[in-house]
Amino acid sequence: MIRTSLQMPRMTKRRPSPYVLASVILWFALAFAAVACGGGGSPRALIVYEAKLAADKSTNVWTIDATTGASKQLTFGTSFDGNPGWSADHTRIIFSSDRDNEPGKDDLYVMNADGTAVRRLTSTKGVTEWSAKFSPDGEHVAYVAVASDGYYLALMDPDGENQRHVAGPYRFAEFPAWRRGGPDEVFFSAIEQGRSDADIYSYDVGTEDVSVRISTPAADVCPHFTYDGKTLSYASVAAGEDNSDNIDLFAHDLSSDDTSGASDTRLTDEPGTDDYGNPSPDDELIVFISTREEPGEIYESDRNAPAAGNTELYLMDRDGKNQRPLTDTPDSRENVPDW
């Protein structure tokens, strides 16, 4: 055994140094913090996401530390476990899966931050539930329900009770996001019946009003919010550009009443797809997905793919500067990251 400063000789009666005691207390505090964060990494740095393997086409839930780049697989299904989202206290992850259903028919599940204690929340015959997000106060879950007559924005309690459709039916809808630091609202992207263009809408939980918040000439998708409640990020095609495959990220000032996107700030300007921009809890970084380096075609038929090509996770500063890759995995496709 290696002797440390805490392992005194048997006959020694000196008290441990106060500095040693302080070190022990600090060590236990750090160890407890690591456990609380799901096995390592600060909650402010730990990102949950889905990754689809090229080899067997399975999709599973992973976490990655934005500081160190260390990743950890949490689910080990053979088909689809994806669309993960953190609870506000980072102790639970909600996700969608077809593990107990036919392929492509998802239910919602919740698990601990380390992947343990998986519990099914929904089991609605003939309905697919996916892309769920906990509200900031933990009182609600917003998600998309796909029924025979269309797509709905839906809400339920965090234990799966009180499920109800609150907006729709739409031709398509995806990725609800809760507004922070403001009214109790859910933003989501949807295509109205009879149309082909996606806009970003909001649903007010108190008034039940549905409003158009972003409507550019292109498809507007994947809304997310800074934690200070001041900025909405979303993905779209820049005004005046004809290439629908060149999707970029934009920032919208929530104090503005402009819904046209004309005054919004463009954050990325690279060929290919930059999508799903999600701000960090300290509002210093944005994680996003991009096909800028690997535009391949191996995932072209994915049912949950944002675009053809191999998406990787990227980071950038809040203002769009200092863009750099977080993952480099040619054998898997990363998607839908959440802090």
Short mmCIF file of C-alpha atoms in Angstrom, two decimals, residues 49 51 53 56 58-64 70-78 81 111 113-115:
data_model
loop_
_atom_site.label_atom_id
_atom_site.label_comp_id
_atom_site.label_asym_id
_atom_site.label_seq_id
_atom_site.Cartn_x
_atom_site.Cartn_y
_atom_site.Cartn_z
CA TYR A 49 -27.46 13.92 -27.71
CA ALA A 51 -25.85 9.20 -32.25
CA LEU A 53 -24.13 4.24 -36.04
CA ASP A 56 -26.02 -1.27 -37.69
CA SER A 58 -29.05 1.88 -34.43
CA THR A 59 -29.57 5.22 -32.66
CA ASN A 60 -28.71 5.64 -28.98
CA VAL A 61 -28.43 8.37 -26.35
CA TRP A 62 -24.99 9.66 -25.34
CA THR A 63 -23.49 12.45 -23.27
CA ILE A 64 -20.37 14.45 -24.05
CA ALA A 70 -15.20 12.79 -23.24
CA SER A 71 -18.33 10.92 -24.32
CA LYS A 72 -20.42 8.18 -22.69
CA GLN A 73 -23.11 5.93 -24.16
CA LEU A 74 -26.26 5.73 -22.01
CA THR A 75 -28.63 3.50 -23.99
CA PHE A 76 -27.77 0.37 -25.95
CA GLY A 77 -30.83 -0.34 -28.09
CA THR A 78 -30.75 -1.97 -31.49
CA ASP A 81 -33.42 5.74 -28.72
CA MET A 111 -34.12 7.78 -17.15
CA ALA A 113 -28.63 11.03 -15.85
CA ASP A 114 -26.39 7.95 -15.92
CA GLY A 115 -28.81 5.90 -18.04
#
